């Protein structure tokens, strides 16, 4: 794993020195492992624990600095096996990243092009989902690379603006959820979490959403495109996402 805290006008990365793991009691998580990484007035705290009810591994990450201008803190892991596996990202209307992907690296921002704050690592026998237990929907970024021959991925968590005055990043809780089967098994856990945090609108006016089976992203206001879609797809089961609607 690696940790980086980023500040405005920072010309080079500052390596943070770990103090070493210690056991502590957290009022919400119970017994956790805590490690503090610090150098030159900059500090990142990492808490690791287990949710006994869900068997999920929990990480809580926060950063702070003695100076203003904090932009973000980054946490990542490297060397994940990446031969036939996929990193499935709910971004840009749904995509996945593997050895055959056109690009060797990817970076998407939540809640813009990264549309749900989770990713799934899928193998032939199952995998894990990595998601943010964040009800405030704070700004984040997912980054992934295969340039080393394996999968390296991580998340960047942003300070609250204006960055020129910021001295810390909010503590965000991330969870690893293991699953069997294909990616849908892992995604079901996030779907249930999301419905609990942001219940869907089940009013009759939204009943049409239950029949939607696909979303088409359209980047130009050309009626010929819509006519072609009507000929190819089932209109009652298709939603058109017009990007340049303004």
PDB file of C-alpha atoms in Angstrom:
ATOM      1  CA  UNK A   1       0.000   0.000   0.000  1.00  0.00           C
ATOM      2  CA  UNK A   2       1.030   3.627  -0.279  1.00  0.00           C
ATOM      3  CA  UNK A   3      -0.148   6.978   1.114  1.00  0.00           C
ATOM      4  CA  UNK A   4       0.268  10.503  -0.254  1.00  0.00           C
ATOM      5  CA  UNK A   5      -1.017  13.854   1.019  1.00  0.00           C
ATOM      6  CA  UNK A   6      -1.192  16.537  -1.663  1.00  0.00           C
ATOM      7  CA  UNK A   7      -1.089  20.296  -1.207  1.00  0.00           C
ATOM      8  CA  UNK A   8      -1.493  23.284  -3.526  1.00  0.00           C
ATOM      9  CA  UNK A   9       1.681  24.364  -5.357  1.00  0.00           C
ATOM     10  CA  UNK A  10       3.457  21.229  -4.138  1.00  0.00           C
ATOM     11  CA  UNK A  11       6.353  20.521  -6.491  1.00  0.00           C
ATOM     12  CA  UNK A  12       7.221  17.009  -5.311  1.00  0.00           C
ATOM     13  CA  UNK A  13       5.756  14.215  -3.212  1.00  0.00           C
ATOM     14  CA  UNK A  14       6.675  14.175   0.463  1.00  0.00           C
ATOM     15  CA  UNK A  15       7.254  10.658   1.767  1.00  0.00           C
ATOM     16  CA  UNK A  16       5.401   9.950   5.005  1.00  0.00           C
ATOM     17  CA  UNK A  17       7.134   7.837   7.645  1.00  0.00           C
ATOM     18  CA  UNK A  18       5.007   5.197   9.433  1.00  0.00           C
ATOM     19  CA  UNK A  19       5.079   4.997  13.224  1.00  0.00           C
ATOM     20  CA  UNK A  20       4.024   1.334  13.186  1.00  0.00           C
ATOM     21  CA  UNK A  21       0.774  -0.432  13.970  1.00  0.00           C
ATOM     22  CA  UNK A  22      -0.760  -0.348  17.431  1.00  0.00           C
ATOM     23  CA  UNK A  23      -4.020  -1.673  18.851  1.00  0.00           C
ATOM     24  CA  UNK A  24      -6.615   0.863  19.996  1.00  0.00           C
ATOM     25  CA  UNK A  25     -10.299   1.023  20.936  1.00  0.00           C
ATOM     26  CA  UNK A  26     -12.555   2.978  18.591  1.00  0.00           C
ATOM     27  CA  UNK A  27     -15.969   4.036  19.978  1.00  0.00           C
ATOM     28  CA  UNK A  28     -17.704   2.924  16.758  1.00  0.00           C
ATOM     29  CA  UNK A  29     -15.535   0.097  15.411  1.00  0.00           C
ATOM     30  CA  UNK A  30     -14.315  -1.492  18.614  1.00  0.00           C
ATOM     31  CA  UNK A  31     -10.765  -2.852  18.524  1.00  0.00           C
ATOM     32  CA  UNK A  32      -8.802  -1.520  15.533  1.00  0.00           C
ATOM     33  CA  UNK A  33      -5.268  -1.290  14.273  1.00  0.00           C
ATOM     34  CA  UNK A  34      -3.966   2.272  13.965  1.00  0.00           C
ATOM     35  CA  UNK A  35      -0.964   3.535  12.037  1.00  0.00           C
ATOM     36  CA  UNK A  36       0.127   7.144  11.739  1.00  0.00           C
ATOM     37  CA  UNK A  37       2.252   8.316   8.813  1.00  0.00           C
ATOM     38  CA  UNK A  38       3.948  11.704   9.235  1.00  0.00           C
ATOM     39  CA  UNK A  39       6.706  13.978   7.955  1.00  0.00           C
ATOM     40  CA  UNK A  40       7.362  17.741   7.814  1.00  0.00           C
ATOM     41  CA  UNK A  41       4.077  18.744   9.432  1.00  0.00           C
ATOM     42  CA  UNK A  42       1.975  16.445   7.269  1.00  0.00           C
ATOM     43  CA  UNK A  43       0.119  13.487   8.728  1.00  0.00           C
ATOM     44  CA  UNK A  44      -2.151  10.658   7.562  1.00  0.00           C
ATOM     45  CA  UNK A  45      -3.961   8.348   9.979  1.00  0.00           C
ATOM     46  CA  UNK A  46      -5.072   4.878   8.908  1.00  0.00           C
ATOM     47  CA  UNK A  47      -7.442   2.776  11.035  1.00  0.00           C
ATOM     48  CA  UNK A  48      -8.133  -0.861  10.116  1.00  0.00           C
ATOM     49  CA  UNK A  49     -10.775  -3.106  11.632  1.00  0.00           C
ATOM     50  CA  UNK A  50     -13.389  -5.776  10.925  1.00  0.00           C
ATOM     51  CA  UNK A  51     -17.160  -5.475  10.998  1.00  0.00           C
ATOM     52  CA  UNK A  52     -18.196  -8.620  12.885  1.00  0.00           C
ATOM     53  CA  UNK A  53     -21.715  -8.524  11.440  1.00  0.00           C
ATOM     54  CA  UNK A  54     -20.736  -8.354   7.756  1.00  0.00           C
ATOM     55  CA  UNK A  55     -17.142  -9.755   7.909  1.00  0.00           C
ATOM     56  CA  UNK A  56     -16.022  -6.705   5.942  1.00  0.00           C
ATOM     57  CA  UNK A  57     -12.559  -5.231   6.343  1.00  0.00           C
ATOM     58  CA  UNK A  58     -12.832  -1.556   7.273  1.00  0.00           C
ATOM     59  CA  UNK A  59     -10.336   1.225   6.531  1.00  0.00           C
ATOM     60  CA  UNK A  60     -10.743   4.773   7.825  1.00  0.00           C
ATOM     61  CA  UNK A  61      -8.404   7.322   6.281  1.00  0.00           C
ATOM     62  CA  UNK A  62      -7.826  10.983   7.105  1.00  0.00           C
ATOM     63  CA  UNK A  63      -5.067  13.521   6.529  1.00  0.00           C
ATOM     64  CA  UNK A  64      -3.991  16.867   7.932  1.00  0.00           C
ATOM     65  CA  UNK A  65      -1.186  19.391   7.661  1.00  0.00           C
ATOM     66  CA  UNK A  66       0.294  22.189   9.750  1.00  0.00           C
ATOM     67  CA  UNK A  67       0.017  24.373   6.617  1.00  0.00           C
ATOM     68  CA  UNK A  68      -3.032  25.496   4.655  1.00  0.00           C
ATOM     69  CA  UNK A  69      -3.568  24.433   1.061  1.00  0.00           C
ATOM     70  CA  UNK A  70      -4.391  20.749   1.573  1.00  0.00           C
ATOM     71  CA  UNK A  71      -5.969  19.303  -1.584  1.00  0.00           C
ATOM     72  CA  UNK A  72      -6.304  15.571  -0.966  1.00  0.00           C
ATOM     73  CA  UNK A  73      -5.002  12.387   0.565  1.00  0.00           C
ATOM     74  CA  UNK A  74      -4.381   9.268  -1.523  1.00  0.00           C
ATOM     75  CA  UNK A  75      -4.389   5.615  -0.438  1.00  0.00           C
ATOM     76  CA  UNK A  76      -3.678   2.698  -2.716  1.00  0.00           C
ATOM     77  CA  UNK A  77      -2.541  -0.903  -3.022  1.00  0.00           C
ATOM     78  CA  UNK A  78      -0.316  -2.451  -5.663  1.00  0.00           C
ATOM     79  CA  UNK A  79       0.559  -5.855  -7.040  1.00  0.00           C
ATOM     80  CA  UNK A  80      -2.964  -7.324  -7.248  1.00  0.00           C
ATOM     81  CA  UNK A  81      -3.041 -10.347  -9.592  1.00  0.00           C
ATOM     82  CA  UNK A  82      -4.257  -9.164 -12.996  1.00  0.00           C
ATOM     83  CA  UNK A  83      -4.259 -11.774 -15.779  1.00  0.00           C
ATOM     84  CA  UNK A  84      -7.853 -12.738 -16.570  1.00  0.00           C
ATOM     85  CA  UNK A  85      -9.340 -10.601 -13.789  1.00  0.00           C
ATOM     86  CA  UNK A  86     -11.296  -7.368 -14.254  1.00  0.00           C
ATOM     87  CA  UNK A  87     -11.709  -4.157 -12.298  1.00  0.00           C
ATOM     88  CA  UNK A  88     -15.341  -3.217 -12.881  1.00  0.00           C
ATOM     89  CA  UNK A  89     -16.044   0.494 -12.456  1.00  0.00           C
ATOM     90  CA  UNK A  90     -19.519   2.065 -12.378  1.00  0.00           C
ATOM     91  CA  UNK A  91     -18.247   4.996 -14.396  1.00  0.00           C
ATOM     92  CA  UNK A  92     -19.028   6.548 -17.772  1.00  0.00           C
ATOM     93  CA  UNK A  93     -22.284   4.564 -17.843  1.00  0.00           C
ATOM     94  CA  UNK A  94     -20.441   1.356 -16.858  1.00  0.00           C
ATOM     95  CA  UNK A  95     -16.969   0.121 -17.798  1.00  0.00           C
ATOM     96  CA  UNK A  96     -14.294  -2.371 -16.860  1.00  0.00           C
ATOM     97  CA  UNK A  97     -10.514  -2.314 -16.816  1.00  0.00           C
ATOM     98  CA  UNK A  98      -8.329  -5.321 -17.673  1.00  0.00           C
ATOM     99  CA  UNK A  99      -5.169  -6.311 -19.556  1.00  0.00           C
ATOM    100  CA  UNK A 100      -6.876  -5.738 -22.902  1.00  0.00           C
ATOM    101  CA  UNK A 101      -8.219  -2.264 -22.146  1.00  0.00           C
ATOM    102  CA  UNK A 102      -7.187   0.448 -24.593  1.00  0.00           C
ATOM    103  CA  UNK A 103      -5.640   2.567 -21.873  1.00  0.00           C
ATOM    104  CA  UNK A 104      -3.023   1.341 -19.386  1.00  0.00           C
ATOM    105  CA  UNK A 105      -4.358   3.638 -16.662  1.00  0.00           C
ATOM    106  CA  UNK A 106      -7.686   5.147 -15.677  1.00  0.00           C
ATOM    107  CA  UNK A 107      -8.779   8.018 -13.417  1.00  0.00           C
ATOM    108  CA  UNK A 108     -12.415   8.969 -12.766  1.00  0.00           C
ATOM    109  CA  UNK A 109     -13.971  11.476 -10.357  1.00  0.00           C
ATOM    110  CA  UNK A 110     -16.961  10.867  -8.082  1.00  0.00           C
ATOM    111  CA  UNK A 111     -19.745  11.911  -8.379  1.00  0.00           C
ATOM    112  CA  UNK A 112     -19.097  12.936 -11.995  1.00  0.00           C
ATOM    113  CA  UNK A 113     -17.779  10.238 -14.353  1.00  0.00           C
ATOM    114  CA  UNK A 114     -17.363   7.767 -11.480  1.00  0.00           C
ATOM    115  CA  UNK A 115     -21.054   7.419 -10.789  1.00  0.00           C
ATOM    116  CA  UNK A 116     -21.105   5.184  -7.686  1.00  0.00           C
ATOM    117  CA  UNK A 117     -18.433   5.250  -5.006  1.00  0.00           C
ATOM    118  CA  UNK A 118     -17.327   1.619  -5.393  1.00  0.00           C
ATOM    119  CA  UNK A 119     -15.352  -0.730  -7.656  1.00  0.00           C
ATOM    120  CA  UNK A 120     -15.377  -4.509  -8.041  1.00  0.00           C
ATOM    121  CA  UNK A 121     -12.440  -6.858  -8.562  1.00  0.00           C
ATOM    122  CA  UNK A 122     -13.826  -9.909 -10.376  1.00  0.00           C
ATOM    123  CA  UNK A 123     -12.172 -13.313 -10.859  1.00  0.00           C
ATOM    124  CA  UNK A 124     -13.522 -16.600 -12.195  1.00  0.00           C
ATOM    125  CA  UNK A 125     -14.588 -17.651  -8.696  1.00  0.00           C
ATOM    126  CA  UNK A 126     -15.621 -14.387  -7.099  1.00  0.00           C
ATOM    127  CA  UNK A 127     -13.786 -11.311  -5.899  1.00  0.00           C
ATOM    128  CA  UNK A 128     -14.219  -8.283  -3.704  1.00  0.00           C
ATOM    129  CA  UNK A 129     -16.052  -4.988  -3.776  1.00  0.00           C
ATOM    130  CA  UNK A 130     -14.325  -1.892  -2.418  1.00  0.00           C
ATOM    131  CA  UNK A 131     -16.743   0.879  -1.490  1.00  0.00           C
ATOM    132  CA  UNK A 132     -17.023   4.079   0.537  1.00  0.00           C
ATOM    133  CA  UNK A 133     -19.397   4.021   3.486  1.00  0.00           C
ATOM    134  CA  UNK A 134     -19.941   7.739   2.943  1.00  0.00           C
ATOM    135  CA  UNK A 135     -23.453   9.142   3.291  1.00  0.00           C
ATOM    136  CA  UNK A 136     -22.279  12.690   2.524  1.00  0.00           C
ATOM    137  CA  UNK A 137     -21.111  11.731  -1.003  1.00  0.00           C
ATOM    138  CA  UNK A 138     -17.839  13.659  -0.634  1.00  0.00           C
ATOM    139  CA  UNK A 139     -15.635  14.167  -3.687  1.00  0.00           C
ATOM    140  CA  UNK A 140     -13.291  11.292  -4.524  1.00  0.00           C
ATOM    141  CA  UNK A 141     -11.255   9.874  -7.398  1.00  0.00           C
ATOM    142  CA  UNK A 142     -10.549   6.286  -8.426  1.00  0.00           C
ATOM    143  CA  UNK A 143      -7.190   5.587 -10.076  1.00  0.00           C
ATOM    144  CA  UNK A 144      -6.009   2.285 -11.549  1.00  0.00           C
ATOM    145  CA  UNK A 145      -3.009   1.142 -13.567  1.00  0.00           C
ATOM    146  CA  UNK A 146      -1.636  -2.078 -15.061  1.00  0.00           C
ATOM    147  CA  UNK A 147       1.730  -0.618 -16.057  1.00  0.00           C
ATOM    148  CA  UNK A 148       3.613  -2.921 -13.648  1.00  0.00           C
ATOM    149  CA  UNK A 149       1.982  -6.048 -15.091  1.00  0.00           C
ATOM    150  CA  UNK A 150      -0.331  -6.313 -12.094  1.00  0.00           C
ATOM    151  CA  UNK A 151      -3.228  -4.191 -10.904  1.00  0.00           C
ATOM    152  CA  UNK A 152      -2.390  -1.088  -8.879  1.00  0.00           C
ATOM    153  CA  UNK A 153      -5.378   0.934  -7.730  1.00  0.00           C
ATOM    154  CA  UNK A 154      -6.272   3.502  -5.131  1.00  0.00           C
ATOM    155  CA  UNK A 155      -8.568   6.319  -4.123  1.00  0.00           C
ATOM    156  CA  UNK A 156      -7.962  10.026  -3.707  1.00  0.00           C
ATOM    157  CA  UNK A 157     -10.094  11.811  -1.095  1.00  0.00           C
ATOM    158  CA  UNK A 158     -10.427  15.573  -1.404  1.00  0.00           C
ATOM    159  CA  UNK A 159     -10.425  18.279   1.245  1.00  0.00           C
ATOM    160  CA  UNK A 160     -13.411  20.585   1.506  1.00  0.00           C
ATOM    161  CA  UNK A 161     -13.025  23.731  -0.597  1.00  0.00           C
ATOM    162  CA  UNK A 162     -11.655  26.352  -0.662  1.00  0.00           C
ATOM    163  CA  UNK A 163      -8.366  24.442  -0.688  1.00  0.00           C
ATOM    164  CA  UNK A 164      -6.382  27.602  -0.051  1.00  0.00           C
ATOM    165  CA  UNK A 165      -7.709  27.497   3.529  1.00  0.00           C
ATOM    166  CA  UNK A 166      -7.914  23.731   4.003  1.00  0.00           C
ATOM    167  CA  UNK A 167      -5.693  22.001   6.573  1.00  0.00           C
ATOM    168  CA  UNK A 168      -7.269  18.525   6.575  1.00  0.00           C
ATOM    169  CA  UNK A 169      -9.340  15.981   4.678  1.00  0.00           C
ATOM    170  CA  UNK A 170     -12.519  14.451   6.134  1.00  0.00           C
ATOM    171  CA  UNK A 171     -12.186  10.931   7.529  1.00  0.00           C
ATOM    172  CA  UNK A 172     -13.753   8.506   5.058  1.00  0.00           C
ATOM    173  CA  UNK A 173     -14.557   4.879   5.742  1.00  0.00           C
ATOM    174  CA  UNK A 174     -13.837   2.292   3.035  1.00  0.00           C
ATOM    175  CA  UNK A 175     -14.871  -1.351   3.108  1.00  0.00           C
ATOM    176  CA  UNK A 176     -13.710  -4.558   1.429  1.00  0.00           C
ATOM    177  CA  UNK A 177     -16.634  -6.923   0.817  1.00  0.00           C
ATOM    178  CA  UNK A 178     -15.778 -10.421  -0.488  1.00  0.00           C
ATOM    179  CA  UNK A 179     -18.254 -12.226  -2.740  1.00  0.00           C
ATOM    180  CA  UNK A 180     -18.737 -15.450  -4.686  1.00  0.00           C
ATOM    181  CA  UNK A 181     -20.073 -15.578  -8.221  1.00  0.00           C
ATOM    182  CA  UNK A 182     -19.898 -12.758 -10.739  1.00  0.00           C
ATOM    183  CA  UNK A 183     -19.811  -9.010 -10.176  1.00  0.00           C
ATOM    184  CA  UNK A 184     -23.573  -8.827  -9.627  1.00  0.00           C
ATOM    185  CA  UNK A 185     -23.178 -10.554  -6.258  1.00  0.00           C
ATOM    186  CA  UNK A 186     -20.798  -7.849  -5.097  1.00  0.00           C
ATOM    187  CA  UNK A 187     -22.846  -5.034  -6.583  1.00  0.00           C
ATOM    188  CA  UNK A 188     -25.924  -6.250  -4.696  1.00  0.00           C
ATOM    189  CA  UNK A 189     -24.227  -5.349  -1.397  1.00  0.00           C
ATOM    190  CA  UNK A 190     -23.667  -1.770  -2.539  1.00  0.00           C
ATOM    191  CA  UNK A 191     -27.192  -1.543  -3.953  1.00  0.00           C
ATOM    192  CA  UNK A 192     -28.628  -2.567  -0.564  1.00  0.00           C
ATOM    193  CA  UNK A 193     -26.368  -0.080   1.231  1.00  0.00           C
ATOM    194  CA  UNK A 194     -27.365   2.717  -1.133  1.00  0.00           C
ATOM    195  CA  UNK A 195     -31.078   1.985  -0.761  1.00  0.00           C
ATOM    196  CA  UNK A 196     -30.674   2.184   2.995  1.00  0.00           C
ATOM    197  CA  UNK A 197     -28.850   5.507   2.855  1.00  0.00           C
ATOM    198  CA  UNK A 198     -30.726   7.126  -0.031  1.00  0.00           C
ATOM    199  CA  UNK A 199     -34.077   5.323  -0.372  1.00  0.00           C
ATOM    200  CA  UNK A 200     -35.403   5.291  -3.945  1.00  0.00           C
ATOM    201  CA  UNK A 201     -38.470   7.321  -4.846  1.00  0.00           C
ATOM    202  CA  UNK A 202     -41.214   4.722  -5.329  1.00  0.00           C
ATOM    203  CA  UNK A 203     -43.918   7.232  -6.174  1.00  0.00           C
ATOM    204  CA  UNK A 204     -46.182   6.424  -9.177  1.00  0.00           C
ATOM    205  CA  UNK A 205     -44.567   9.252 -11.136  1.00  0.00           C
ATOM    206  CA  UNK A 206     -41.293   7.269 -11.140  1.00  0.00           C
ATOM    207  CA  UNK A 207     -42.792   3.863 -11.941  1.00  0.00           C
ATOM    208  CA  UNK A 208     -41.402   4.022 -15.497  1.00  0.00           C
ATOM    209  CA  UNK A 209     -37.886   3.533 -14.119  1.00  0.00           C
ATOM    210  CA  UNK A 210     -38.683  -0.074 -13.183  1.00  0.00           C
ATOM    211  CA  UNK A 211     -38.838  -1.111 -16.829  1.00  0.00           C
ATOM    212  CA  UNK A 212     -35.544   0.509 -17.908  1.00  0.00           C
ATOM    213  CA  UNK A 213     -33.028  -2.114 -19.064  1.00  0.00           C
ATOM    214  CA  UNK A 214     -30.408   0.105 -20.659  1.00  0.00           C
ATOM    215  CA  UNK A 215     -29.013   3.634 -20.760  1.00  0.00           C
ATOM    216  CA  UNK A 216     -27.619   5.239 -23.924  1.00  0.00           C
ATOM    217  CA  UNK A 217     -25.275   8.201 -23.556  1.00  0.00           C
ATOM    218  CA  UNK A 218     -25.758  10.754 -26.345  1.00  0.00           C
ATOM    219  CA  UNK A 219     -23.254  13.573 -26.815  1.00  0.00           C
ATOM    220  CA  UNK A 220     -24.955  15.530 -29.586  1.00  0.00           C
ATOM    221  CA  UNK A 221     -28.447  16.872 -30.216  1.00  0.00           C
ATOM    222  CA  UNK A 222     -29.035  15.168 -33.540  1.00  0.00           C
ATOM    223  CA  UNK A 223     -32.556  13.859 -34.137  1.00  0.00           C
ATOM    224  CA  UNK A 224     -31.191  11.265 -36.563  1.00  0.00           C
ATOM    225  CA  UNK A 225     -29.397   9.583 -33.664  1.00  0.00           C
ATOM    226  CA  UNK A 226     -32.642   9.325 -31.712  1.00  0.00           C
ATOM    227  CA  UNK A 227     -34.464   7.921 -34.750  1.00  0.00           C
ATOM    228  CA  UNK A 228     -31.776   5.282 -35.177  1.00  0.00           C
ATOM    229  CA  UNK A 229     -31.994   4.311 -31.520  1.00  0.00           C
ATOM    230  CA  UNK A 230     -35.767   3.952 -31.795  1.00  0.00           C
ATOM    231  CA  UNK A 231     -35.295   1.510 -34.670  1.00  0.00           C
ATOM    232  CA  UNK A 232     -32.630  -0.520 -32.853  1.00  0.00           C
ATOM    233  CA  UNK A 233     -33.799  -0.550 -29.211  1.00  0.00           C
ATOM    234  CA  UNK A 234     -37.052  -0.868 -27.301  1.00  0.00           C
ATOM    235  CA  UNK A 235     -38.033   2.729 -26.417  1.00  0.00           C
ATOM    236  CA  UNK A 236     -40.046   1.739 -23.316  1.00  0.00           C
ATOM    237  CA  UNK A 237     -36.978  -0.025 -21.856  1.00  0.00           C
ATOM    238  CA  UNK A 238     -34.347   2.552 -22.811  1.00  0.00           C
ATOM    239  CA  UNK A 239     -33.309   5.806 -21.164  1.00  0.00           C
ATOM    240  CA  UNK A 240     -31.370   8.409 -23.154  1.00  0.00           C
ATOM    241  CA  UNK A 241     -28.774  10.367 -21.212  1.00  0.00           C
ATOM    242  CA  UNK A 242     -28.170  13.628 -23.102  1.00  0.00           C
ATOM    243  CA  UNK A 243     -24.827  14.921 -21.855  1.00  0.00           C
ATOM    244  CA  UNK A 244     -24.964  18.407 -23.381  1.00  0.00           C
ATOM    245  CA  UNK A 245     -28.521  19.087 -22.259  1.00  0.00           C
ATOM    246  CA  UNK A 246     -27.746  22.696 -21.363  1.00  0.00           C
TER     247      UNK A 246
END
